[in-house]
Short mmCIF file of C-alpha atoms (C1' of nucleotides) in Angstrom, two decimals:
data_model
loop_
_atom_site.label_atom_id
_atom_site.label_comp_id
_atom_site.label_asym_id
_atom_site.label_seq_id
_atom_site.Cartn_x
_atom_site.Cartn_y
_atom_site.Cartn_z
CA MET A 1 9.71 15.23 16.95
CA LEU A 2 8.13 12.43 14.95
CA ARG A 3 9.18 8.83 15.02
CA PHE A 4 9.16 5.68 12.95
CA ALA A 5 9.26 2.63 15.20
CA PRO A 6 9.73 -0.69 13.42
CA SER A 7 10.46 -3.96 15.16
CA PRO A 8 13.41 -5.97 13.80
CA THR A 9 11.40 -9.17 13.56
CA GLY A 10 10.95 -9.65 9.83
CA ASP A 11 11.18 -8.24 6.33
CA MET A 12 10.10 -4.64 5.93
CA HIS A 13 6.45 -4.62 4.99
CA ILE A 14 5.01 -2.07 2.55
CA GLY A 15 2.59 -0.96 5.24
CA ASN A 16 5.57 -0.17 7.43
CA LEU A 17 7.33 1.63 4.64
CA ARG A 18 4.23 3.71 4.05
CA VAL A 19 4.21 4.68 7.71
CA ALA A 20 7.89 5.65 7.44
CA ILE A 21 7.26 7.77 4.35
CA PHE A 22 4.35 9.61 5.91
CA ASN A 23 6.31 10.29 9.08
CA TYR A 24 9.15 11.66 7.00
CA ILE A 25 6.87 13.86 4.91
CA VAL A 26 5.01 15.28 7.86
CA ALA A 27 8.21 15.85 9.83
CA ARG A 28 9.53 17.86 6.90
CA GLN A 29 6.24 19.75 6.55
CA ARG A 30 6.24 20.67 10.20
CA GLY A 31 9.93 21.36 10.36
CA GLU A 32 10.38 18.73 13.06
CA LYS A 33 12.95 15.99 13.52
CA LEU A 34 12.46 12.34 12.72
CA LEU A 35 13.58 9.63 15.10
CA ILE A 36 14.01 5.98 14.14
CA ARG A 37 13.31 3.80 17.13
CA ILE A 38 14.04 0.10 16.80
CA GLU A 39 11.48 -1.71 18.95
CA ASP A 40 13.50 -4.68 20.10
CA THR A 41 11.69 -5.49 23.33
CA ASP A 42 10.98 -9.10 22.40
CA LYS A 43 14.31 -10.88 22.60
CA GLU A 44 12.82 -14.11 21.29
CA ARG A 45 11.56 -12.65 18.06
CA ASN A 46 14.31 -10.21 17.20
CA ILE A 47 16.20 -11.22 14.09
CA GLU A 48 19.88 -10.41 13.87
CA GLY A 49 20.61 -7.85 11.20
CA LYS A 50 17.04 -6.79 10.50
CA ASP A 51 17.67 -3.40 12.08
CA LYS A 52 20.43 -2.67 9.58
CA GLU A 53 18.24 -3.90 6.78
CA ILE A 54 15.48 -1.49 7.80
CA LEU A 55 17.89 1.43 7.85
CA GLU A 56 19.24 0.43 4.44
CA ILE A 57 15.74 0.42 3.01
CA LEU A 58 15.03 3.86 4.46
CA ASP A 59 18.21 4.96 2.77
CA ILE A 60 17.24 3.47 -0.58
CA PHE A 61 13.97 5.38 -0.42
CA GLY A 62 15.61 8.63 0.48
CA ILE A 63 14.05 8.84 3.91
CA LYS A 64 16.41 10.93 6.00
CA TYR A 65 16.28 10.77 9.78
CA ASP A 66 17.99 12.55 12.62
CA ASN A 67 18.67 9.77 15.05
CA VAL A 68 18.41 6.04 15.67
CA VAL A 69 17.72 4.57 19.09
CA TYR A 70 17.15 1.05 20.35
CA GLN A 71 14.30 0.61 22.74
CA SER A 72 16.23 -1.99 24.70
CA SER A 73 18.70 0.66 25.81
CA ASN A 74 15.89 2.30 27.79
CA PHE A 75 14.87 -0.80 29.71
CA HIS A 76 16.22 0.63 32.96
CA ILE A 77 13.95 3.66 32.57
CA HIS A 78 10.94 1.49 31.82
CA GLN A 79 11.68 -0.53 34.93
CA GLU A 80 11.98 2.55 37.07
CA MET A 81 8.67 3.83 35.78
CA ALA A 82 7.00 0.52 36.55
CA LYS A 83 8.41 0.71 40.05
CA LYS A 84 7.01 4.19 40.42
CA LEU A 85 3.54 3.05 39.35
CA LEU A 86 3.80 0.17 41.77
CA GLU A 87 4.67 2.46 44.65
CA GLU A 88 1.81 4.77 43.80
CA LYS A 89 -0.55 1.78 43.70
CA LYS A 90 -1.36 2.50 40.06
CA ALA A 91 0.05 -0.88 39.16
CA PHE A 92 0.22 -4.22 40.92
CA ALA A 93 2.15 -7.45 40.88
CA CYS A 94 0.25 -10.32 39.28
CA PHE A 95 1.12 -13.90 40.18
CA CYS A 96 -1.28 -15.63 37.85
CA SER A 97 0.59 -18.15 35.72
CA GLU A 98 0.40 -18.18 31.96
CA ASP A 99 -1.47 -21.47 32.16
CA GLU A 100 -4.10 -20.05 34.48
CA ILE A 101 -4.64 -17.12 32.16
CA ALA A 102 -4.86 -19.43 29.16
CA ILE A 103 -7.60 -21.40 30.86
CA GLU A 104 -9.58 -18.27 31.63
CA ARG A 105 -9.17 -17.08 28.08
CA GLU A 106 -10.44 -20.43 26.82
CA LYS A 107 -13.40 -20.25 29.14
CA ALA A 108 -14.29 -16.76 27.97
CA LYS A 109 -14.21 -17.95 24.41
CA LEU A 110 -16.56 -20.83 25.15
CA GLU A 111 -18.95 -18.50 26.93
CA LYS A 112 -18.76 -16.13 23.96
CA ARG A 113 -17.64 -13.17 25.98
CA PRO A 114 -14.45 -11.15 25.63
CA TYR A 115 -11.61 -12.20 27.90
CA ARG A 116 -10.63 -9.68 30.57
CA TYR A 117 -8.21 -10.06 33.43
CA SER A 118 -9.98 -11.41 36.51
CA GLY A 119 -8.52 -8.84 38.89
CA LYS A 120 -7.48 -11.65 41.19
CA CYS A 121 -4.10 -10.21 42.22
CA GLU A 122 -5.11 -6.56 42.34
CA TYR A 123 -6.21 -6.62 45.95
CA LEU A 124 -3.54 -8.78 47.53
CA THR A 125 -2.24 -7.28 50.76
CA PRO A 126 1.41 -6.12 50.90
CA LYS A 127 2.17 -9.08 53.14
CA GLU A 128 0.73 -11.58 50.71
CA VAL A 129 2.66 -9.95 47.90
CA GLU A 130 5.93 -10.19 49.78
CA LYS A 131 5.34 -13.82 50.53
CA LEU A 132 4.44 -14.72 46.97
CA LYS A 133 7.35 -12.81 45.49
CA ASN A 134 9.77 -15.34 46.90
CA LYS A 135 7.83 -18.27 45.59
CA LYS A 136 6.42 -17.44 42.19
CA PRO A 137 7.42 -15.45 39.14
CA PHE A 138 5.21 -12.44 38.57
CA VAL A 139 4.40 -9.70 36.10
CA ILE A 140 3.39 -6.10 36.67
CA ARG A 141 -0.04 -4.96 35.50
CA ILE A 142 -1.25 -1.41 35.33
CA LYS A 143 -4.68 -0.85 36.85
CA LYS A 144 -7.33 -0.06 34.29
CA PRO A 145 -8.46 3.57 34.24
CA GLU A 146 -11.51 4.80 36.11
CA ASN A 147 -12.94 6.67 33.16
CA PRO A 148 -13.03 6.12 29.41
CA ILE A 149 -10.00 7.37 27.50
CA LYS A 150 -10.77 9.68 24.61
CA PHE A 151 -8.52 11.06 21.91
CA ASN A 152 -8.86 12.75 18.58
CA ASP A 153 -7.30 10.94 15.66
CA LEU A 154 -6.20 13.13 12.75
CA ILE A 155 -7.56 10.62 10.28
CA LYS A 156 -10.26 8.69 12.10
CA GLY A 157 -11.76 11.41 14.25
CA GLU A 158 -12.78 11.04 17.87
CA ILE A 159 -12.05 7.63 19.40
CA GLU A 160 -13.10 6.46 22.85
CA LEU A 161 -12.30 3.27 24.73
CA THR A 162 -13.93 2.16 27.97
CA PRO A 163 -12.02 1.01 31.07
CA PHE A 164 -13.46 -2.44 30.45
CA ASP A 165 -11.84 -2.59 27.02
CA ILE A 166 -8.56 -1.15 28.20
CA ASP A 167 -8.38 -3.66 31.05
CA SER A 168 -5.57 -4.10 33.60
CA PHE A 169 -2.85 -5.12 31.17
CA VAL A 170 0.74 -6.28 31.64
CA ILE A 171 3.44 -3.62 31.48
CA LEU A 172 6.44 -5.58 32.76
CA ARG A 173 7.07 -9.22 31.96
CA ALA A 174 8.35 -11.80 34.42
CA ASP A 175 11.86 -11.28 33.07
CA LEU A 176 11.54 -7.56 33.88
CA THR A 177 11.46 -6.46 30.23
CA PRO A 178 8.69 -4.02 29.31
CA THR A 179 5.83 -4.97 27.02
CA TYR A 180 5.31 -3.11 23.79
CA ASN A 181 2.64 -0.73 25.02
CA PHE A 182 4.64 0.27 28.06
CA ALA A 183 7.96 0.81 26.33
CA CYS A 184 6.33 2.60 23.45
CA SER A 185 4.28 4.89 25.61
CA ILE A 186 7.24 5.88 27.78
CA ASP A 187 9.62 6.37 24.87
CA ASP A 188 7.13 8.59 23.09
CA MET A 189 7.13 10.62 26.28
CA ILE A 190 10.86 10.83 26.88
CA TYR A 191 11.72 11.66 23.28
CA ASP A 192 9.05 14.35 23.33
CA ILE A 193 7.12 12.96 20.36
CA SER A 194 4.52 15.42 19.05
CA LEU A 195 2.68 13.27 16.54
CA VAL A 196 2.46 9.52 16.12
CA ILE A 197 1.66 8.25 12.63
CA ARG A 198 1.20 4.49 12.54
CA GLY A 199 -1.02 1.74 11.15
CA GLU A 200 -4.64 1.26 12.09
CA ASP A 201 -3.79 -1.99 13.81
CA HIS A 202 -2.48 0.16 16.67
CA LEU A 203 -5.72 2.06 17.12
CA SER A 204 -6.79 0.16 20.22
CA ASN A 205 -3.29 0.41 21.71
CA THR A 206 -3.45 4.17 21.73
CA PRO A 207 -5.84 4.60 24.67
CA LYS A 208 -3.69 2.16 26.64
CA GLN A 209 -0.59 4.19 25.96
CA ILE A 210 -2.36 7.40 26.86
CA HIS A 211 -3.51 5.77 30.06
CA ILE A 212 0.08 4.83 30.96
CA ARG A 213 1.35 8.37 30.49
CA LYS A 214 -1.54 9.82 32.44
CA ALA A 215 -0.74 7.47 35.30
CA LEU A 216 2.85 8.71 35.16
CA GLY A 217 1.63 12.26 35.33
CA TYR A 218 2.62 13.27 31.81
CA ASP A 219 0.15 15.93 30.71
CA LYS A 220 1.39 16.87 27.28
CA GLU A 221 -0.95 15.62 24.61
CA ILE A 222 0.49 13.65 21.75
CA GLU A 223 -1.33 13.81 18.44
CA TYR A 224 -2.24 10.60 16.64
CA ALA A 225 -2.94 9.61 13.07
CA HIS A 226 -3.84 6.01 12.31
CA LEU A 227 -3.44 4.97 8.69
CA PRO A 228 -5.90 2.54 7.14
CA ILE A 229 -4.21 -0.75 6.41
CA ILE A 230 -3.35 -2.09 2.97
CA LEU A 231 -5.37 -5.05 1.76
CA ASN A 232 -4.38 -7.72 -0.76
CA GLU A 233 -6.35 -8.68 -3.89
CA ASP A 234 -8.78 -10.71 -1.81
CA GLY A 235 -9.48 -7.82 0.52
CA LYS A 236 -7.57 -9.34 3.43
CA LYS A 237 -4.77 -7.78 5.40
CA MET A 238 -1.54 -8.16 3.44
CA SER A 239 0.64 -10.79 5.09
CA LYS A 240 3.99 -12.41 4.47
CA ARG A 241 2.20 -14.80 2.17
CA ASP A 242 1.59 -11.97 -0.26
CA ASN A 243 4.85 -11.42 -2.11
CA ALA A 244 3.99 -7.83 -2.90
CA SER A 245 3.88 -7.02 0.80
CA SER A 246 7.65 -7.31 1.02
CA VAL A 247 9.62 -4.23 0.06
CA LYS A 248 12.61 -6.41 -0.72
CA TRP A 249 10.57 -8.49 -3.14
CA LEU A 250 9.23 -5.47 -4.98
CA LEU A 251 12.74 -4.14 -5.34
CA GLN A 252 13.91 -7.51 -6.64
CA GLN A 253 11.11 -7.46 -9.19
CA GLY A 254 12.62 -4.32 -10.61
CA PHE A 255 10.28 -1.72 -9.19
CA LEU A 256 12.00 1.58 -8.56
CA PRO A 257 12.01 2.97 -5.01
CA GLU A 258 10.65 6.23 -6.44
CA ALA A 259 7.71 4.39 -7.96
CA ILE A 260 6.97 2.33 -4.86
CA ALA A 261 7.03 5.45 -2.70
CA ASN A 262 4.87 7.28 -5.20
CA TYR A 263 2.35 4.46 -5.15
CA LEU A 264 2.23 4.19 -1.37
CA ILE A 265 1.59 7.91 -1.06
CA LEU A 266 -1.06 7.88 -3.77
CA LEU A 267 -2.91 4.92 -2.27
CA GLY A 268 -5.91 6.23 -0.36
CA ASN A 269 -5.26 9.73 -1.61
CA SER A 270 -5.94 11.91 -4.57
CA PHE A 271 -3.88 14.80 -5.87
CA GLU A 272 -3.83 16.93 -8.98
CA ARG A 273 -0.83 14.97 -10.19
CA GLU A 274 -0.39 11.22 -9.94
CA VAL A 275 3.30 10.97 -10.74
CA PHE A 276 5.63 12.58 -8.22
CA THR A 277 8.57 12.05 -5.86
CA ILE A 278 8.53 12.03 -2.07
CA GLU A 279 10.18 15.45 -2.03
CA GLU A 280 7.47 16.83 -4.32
CA ALA A 281 4.77 15.28 -2.17
CA ILE A 282 5.98 17.33 0.79
CA GLU A 283 4.52 20.33 -1.03
CA PHE A 284 0.97 19.08 -1.34
CA PHE A 285 0.49 16.05 0.91
CA ASP A 286 -2.25 16.46 3.52
CA LEU A 287 -2.43 13.86 6.28
CA SER A 288 -6.02 14.69 7.17
CA LYS A 289 -7.24 13.97 3.65
CA ILE A 290 -6.30 10.30 3.59
CA SER A 291 -9.24 8.03 2.98
CA ARG A 292 -10.51 6.37 6.14
CA ALA A 293 -11.30 3.13 4.34
CA PRO A 294 -8.69 0.43 3.80
CA ALA A 295 -7.31 0.25 0.26
CA LYS A 296 -6.44 -2.72 -1.90
CA PHE A 297 -2.94 -3.05 -3.25
CA ASP A 298 -3.00 -2.91 -7.06
CA ILE A 299 0.21 -4.02 -8.71
CA GLU A 300 -1.04 -2.86 -12.14
CA LYS A 301 -1.14 0.71 -10.94
CA LEU A 302 2.32 0.29 -9.46
CA LYS A 303 3.53 -0.93 -12.86
CA PHE A 304 2.08 2.15 -14.50
CA LEU A 305 3.86 4.44 -12.04
CA ASN A 306 7.05 2.43 -12.42
CA LYS A 307 6.94 2.98 -16.16
CA GLU A 308 6.48 6.68 -15.61
CA HIS A 309 9.47 6.88 -13.27
CA MET A 310 11.59 4.72 -15.56
CA LYS A 311 11.13 7.27 -18.34
CA LYS A 312 13.42 9.57 -16.42
CA ILE A 313 16.33 7.12 -16.29
CA LYS A 314 19.08 7.98 -18.75
CA ASP A 315 21.89 5.74 -17.52
CA LEU A 316 20.55 2.22 -17.74
CA ALA A 317 23.88 0.70 -18.80
CA LYS A 318 25.43 2.01 -15.64
CA ARG A 319 22.58 0.70 -13.52
CA PHE A 320 22.95 -2.75 -15.00
CA ASN A 321 26.70 -2.49 -14.94
CA VAL A 322 27.15 -3.19 -18.66
CA ASN A 323 29.13 -1.46 -21.43
CA SER A 324 27.68 1.94 -22.32
CA ILE A 325 27.55 1.03 -26.02
CA TYR A 326 24.35 -0.83 -25.13
CA GLU A 327 22.64 2.24 -23.71
CA ASP A 328 20.53 2.91 -26.82
CA LEU A 329 19.34 -0.68 -26.96
CA LEU A 330 18.44 -0.62 -23.27
CA GLN A 331 16.48 2.57 -23.80
CA ILE A 332 14.45 0.86 -26.53
CA PHE A 333 13.66 -2.04 -24.20
CA LYS A 334 12.75 0.45 -21.51
CA ASP A 335 9.89 1.82 -23.57
CA GLU A 336 8.19 -1.54 -23.73
CA SER A 337 8.85 -2.75 -20.18
CA SER A 338 7.24 -1.92 -16.90
CA THR A 339 10.06 -3.01 -14.59
CA LEU A 340 13.85 -2.99 -14.53
CA LYS A 341 13.78 -6.76 -14.35
CA GLU A 342 11.86 -6.92 -17.60
CA ILE A 343 14.42 -4.71 -19.34
CA LYS A 344 17.26 -6.84 -18.08
CA GLU A 345 15.59 -10.06 -19.19
CA LYS A 346 15.09 -8.72 -22.69
CA PHE A 347 18.65 -7.49 -22.80
CA ASP A 348 20.13 -10.76 -21.57
CA LYS A 349 18.15 -12.66 -24.17
CA VAL A 350 19.96 -10.78 -26.92
CA PHE A 351 23.15 -12.62 -26.04
CA GLU A 352 21.62 -16.08 -25.98
CA LYS A 353 21.37 -18.53 -28.90
CA SER A 354 18.11 -18.65 -30.83
CA THR A 355 16.30 -21.92 -30.37
CA ASP A 356 13.06 -21.15 -32.16
CA GLU A 357 12.32 -23.65 -34.94
CA GLU A 358 9.79 -21.74 -37.00
CA PHE A 359 12.17 -19.46 -38.88
CA SER A 360 15.46 -21.27 -38.42
CA ARG A 361 15.92 -21.68 -42.21
CA GLU A 362 15.19 -18.01 -42.90
CA ARG A 363 17.52 -17.01 -40.09
CA GLU A 364 20.38 -18.93 -41.65
CA ILE A 365 19.84 -17.27 -45.04
CA LEU A 366 19.73 -13.80 -43.47
CA LYS A 367 22.66 -14.47 -41.21
CA LYS A 368 24.85 -15.41 -44.16
CA GLU A 369 23.74 -12.36 -46.13
CA ILE A 370 24.40 -9.97 -43.28
CA LEU A 371 27.78 -11.35 -42.27
CA GLU A 372 29.17 -11.45 -45.80
CA ASN A 373 28.51 -7.81 -46.64
CA GLU A 374 29.10 -4.33 -45.32
CA LEU A 375 26.30 -2.80 -43.23
CA GLU A 376 24.51 0.14 -44.78
CA GLU A 377 24.33 3.42 -42.93
CA ASN A 378 20.64 3.60 -43.52
CA TYR A 379 18.14 0.95 -42.41
CA ASP A 380 15.99 1.25 -45.54
CA ASP A 381 18.95 0.46 -47.77
CA PHE A 382 19.84 -2.47 -45.54
CA LYS A 383 16.27 -3.75 -45.69
CA LYS A 384 16.10 -3.41 -49.50
CA ARG A 385 19.30 -5.33 -49.94
CA LEU A 386 18.12 -8.16 -47.71
CA GLN A 387 14.87 -8.35 -49.57
CA ALA A 388 16.57 -8.37 -52.98
CA ASN A 389 19.35 -10.83 -52.17
CA THR A 390 17.41 -13.34 -50.10
CA GLY A 391 14.02 -13.21 -51.77
CA LEU A 392 12.38 -13.10 -48.35
CA LYS A 393 9.55 -10.71 -47.65
CA GLY A 394 6.76 -9.85 -45.20
CA LYS A 395 6.50 -11.89 -42.04
CA LYS A 396 9.17 -14.31 -43.29
CA LEU A 397 11.66 -11.51 -43.52
CA PHE A 398 10.87 -9.39 -40.48
CA MET A 399 10.27 -12.02 -37.84
CA PRO A 400 13.53 -13.91 -38.41
CA LEU A 401 15.35 -10.62 -38.80
CA ARG A 402 14.13 -9.43 -35.42
CA GLU A 403 15.10 -12.78 -33.98
CA LEU A 404 18.61 -12.32 -35.32
CA LEU A 405 18.80 -8.94 -33.68
CA ILE A 406 17.20 -9.43 -30.28
CA ASN A 407 16.24 -13.11 -30.15
CA GLN A 408 12.52 -12.32 -30.01
CA LYS A 409 9.77 -12.40 -32.60
CA HIS A 410 7.99 -9.39 -31.22
CA GLY A 411 9.41 -6.17 -29.95
CA ALA A 412 10.51 -2.72 -30.90
CA GLU A 413 10.70 -1.45 -34.45
CA ILE A 414 13.53 -3.04 -36.38
CA LYS A 415 14.51 0.34 -37.75
CA ASP A 416 15.27 1.61 -34.26
CA LEU A 417 17.00 -1.58 -33.26
CA TYR A 418 19.20 -1.45 -36.35
CA LYS A 419 20.28 2.05 -35.57
CA ALA A 420 21.03 1.25 -31.95
CA MET A 421 22.79 -2.04 -32.56
CA LYS A 422 24.75 -1.29 -35.73
CA PRO A 423 28.18 -0.97 -34.06
CA TYR A 424 28.02 -4.47 -32.65
CA LEU A 425 25.36 -6.03 -34.85
CA LYS A 426 27.62 -8.50 -36.69
CA GLU A 427 29.12 -9.68 -33.46
CA ILE A 428 25.69 -10.53 -32.08
CA ILE A 429 24.51 -12.25 -35.24
CA LYS A 430 27.68 -14.28 -35.54
CA ASN A 431 26.86 -15.94 -32.21
CA ARG A 432 23.15 -16.20 -32.81
"C1'" G B 1 -18.33 -13.55 20.53
"C1'" U B 2 -17.18 -8.25 22.31
"C1'" C B 3 -15.39 -3.38 21.08
"C1'" C B 4 -13.81 0.01 17.25
"C1'" C B 5 -13.46 1.60 12.11
"C1'" C B 6 -15.26 1.63 7.04
"C1'" A B 7 -18.68 1.40 2.44
"C1'" U B 8 -18.88 5.69 -5.28
"C1'" C B 9 -16.72 2.06 -11.84
"C1'" G B 10 -12.57 -4.48 -11.41
"C1'" U B 11 -8.86 -1.24 -8.56
"C1'" C B 12 -7.32 3.84 -6.40
"C1'" U B 13 -10.33 7.93 -5.95
"C1'" A B 14 -13.26 13.30 -6.96
"C1'" G B 15 -17.70 14.56 -4.80
"C1'" U B 16 -19.36 18.05 1.97
"C1'" G B 17 -27.93 19.08 -0.19
"C1'" G B 18 -29.40 21.40 -6.36
"C1'" U B 19 -23.65 22.71 -11.18
"C1'" C B 20 -24.18 14.53 -11.11
"C1'" U B 21 -27.78 11.78 -17.61
"C1'" A B 22 -21.62 11.11 -11.04
"C1'" G B 23 -15.48 13.56 -12.87
"C1'" G B 24 -10.22 11.64 -13.11
"C1'" A B 25 -6.44 7.71 -13.04
"C1'" U B 26 -5.44 2.63 -13.84
"C1'" A B 27 -7.02 -1.94 -15.86
"C1'" C B 28 -9.93 -3.89 -19.90
"C1'" C B 29 -11.99 -3.43 -25.09
"C1'" G B 30 -12.01 -0.96 -30.03
"C1'" C B 31 -9.92 2.33 -33.82
"C1'" C B 32 -5.57 5.04 -35.75
"C1'" C B 33 -0.08 4.74 -36.12
"C1'" U B 34 3.09 0.35 -37.15
"C1'" U B 35 4.41 -5.09 -43.07
"C1'" U B 36 4.33 -7.62 -36.17
"C1'" C B 37 4.29 -6.37 -30.50
"C1'" A B 38 4.93 -2.27 -27.36
"C1'" C B 39 4.96 3.13 -27.06
"C1'" G B 40 1.87 7.18 -28.60
"C1'" G B 41 -3.06 9.45 -30.29
"C1'" C B 42 -8.46 8.95 -30.22
"C1'" G B 43 -12.80 6.55 -28.46
"C1'" G B 44 -15.71 2.90 -25.52
"C1'" C B 45 -17.34 -0.30 -21.37
"C1'" G B 46 -17.95 0.46 -16.26
"C1'" A B 47 -20.03 2.63 -9.74
"C1'" C B 48 -23.26 5.89 -5.59
"C1'" A B 49 -24.32 -1.98 -1.17
"C1'" C B 50 -29.63 -2.41 0.46
"C1'" G B 51 -34.04 -0.54 3.17
"C1'" G B 52 -36.30 3.30 5.68
"C1'" G B 53 -36.56 8.40 7.02
"C1'" U B 54 -35.39 14.21 6.86
"C1'" U B 55 -36.03 17.72 2.62
"C1'" C B 56 -39.20 21.11 -2.69
"C1'" G B 57 -34.62 18.34 -3.76
"C1'" A B 58 -29.86 13.27 -1.20
"C1'" A B 59 -24.01 9.93 -3.66
"C1'" U B 60 -23.94 13.87 0.02
"C1'" C B 61 -27.71 14.37 6.52
"C1'" C B 62 -30.13 10.54 10.26
"C1'" C B 63 -31.53 5.37 11.56
"C1'" G B 64 -31.37 0.27 10.48
"C1'" U B 65 -29.69 -4.03 7.58
"C1'" U B 66 -25.93 -6.30 4.93
"C1'" G B 67 -20.96 -6.63 3.70
"C1'" G B 68 -15.69 -5.71 4.64
"C1'" G B 69 -11.64 -4.61 7.87
"C1'" G B 70 -9.02 -3.97 12.58
"C1'" A B 71 -8.31 -5.03 17.79
"C1'" C B 72 -9.16 -8.24 21.90
"C1'" G B 73 -1.07 -11.75 24.13
"C1'" C B 74 4.16 -11.91 29.52
"C1'" C B 75 3.80 -10.05 19.91
"C1'" A B 76 4.82 -5.53 17.93
#
RNA sequence: GUCCCCAUCGUCUAGUGGUCUAGGAUACCGCCCUUUCACGGCGGCGACACGGGUUCGAAUCCCGUUGGGGACGCCA
């Protein structure tokens, strides 16, 4: 079983979505199930409704999963496991206050050395522990391992972390809730996860999680693949400040889910084809071939892919919830737009009044001519008549004419527009 | 600061010692099409971070430098 484990603490990030897509693809390739695990261990930061939003987004992208679980519902198991480690002396109660730790951390920074837990509470006698337990709040720390922890990452290769870098870290908070690493490690164990695909920012958590399971006596090896992170234009990690990092924002901008998914799969990869769907990618995607270097997000390339995927859409009127007589016009706008939003903006403009001064006189002449006569079947005949009866020609004919049609000076060929708009052309021009 | 990861056109990448005067895509520029713009067709610009090795031969292997990124929470 594979899993996608988002925390419900903010908008879905494209990096997260990429992780979800890859988990889905690989689960399908391996014929394994996909579990969605909502990591809601931090009560303070959980945002009401974000879990539903995440599931909706997975749905929009066509990511099918077999089950959804909430990490908080396993708290009792996490607590039991912590108790077990405590009894086996693989973990210990730590009475250091947050202030004390903060001071030590500050000191380490000043001395330009990495902060590590002092080990102060590790060797308290059982009697001392009992005494302190009644007086002070405490956390549970797991003892750091005796030997380095090694694992083989499917993307990064062999990774090793020393006991010093793993450190004796907190597994249970003072309020008895588990920390991320502890809950995650145990849940991966109890749901029998075979492969964890996640972002590179978790790379140094992995040895800690392996250490936890080893301490619990779980021998089965879980495979890992850590994806390089996505950088913004400036080469920094994409954050909430970057609009494009939000899946919701991209969707609002009129990017198709198919195109976004396509782009996220393509990023850091190379295939024979560049334009494809998630389902098609299952055929040729290879996790081990992802570039190990972080990649910059390029919205221009996304636009290109969006255009490609938009070509396939035949029911734009339905998508925009407008009368199907406008389908042909929408299709013309589609050819010159790179997002749905762009199409819609061009379409909406057709129904607005023209305010442009430059050709207002020519527009009036043409408007009168068009409204007073029957429309020709053929555009060329229509054009000839306008030319003959108004005396307008060249730029002074075509620019105002296009403005009458679509309220823009530039755009698709008038011939095509005429054909598409003929049934309702007079209506539009009347209100222009 | 410490640990870990990474390094080919602006961007995403192909490339696993000779087939590389480095291929593709995108972006950009030009021409054609179009009485305009876009689409489409054709073409162009553009990269092996640097310095040492190894080798007959290095984008490719090794070392170093530089640069970038990630991690160092009772966040996930």
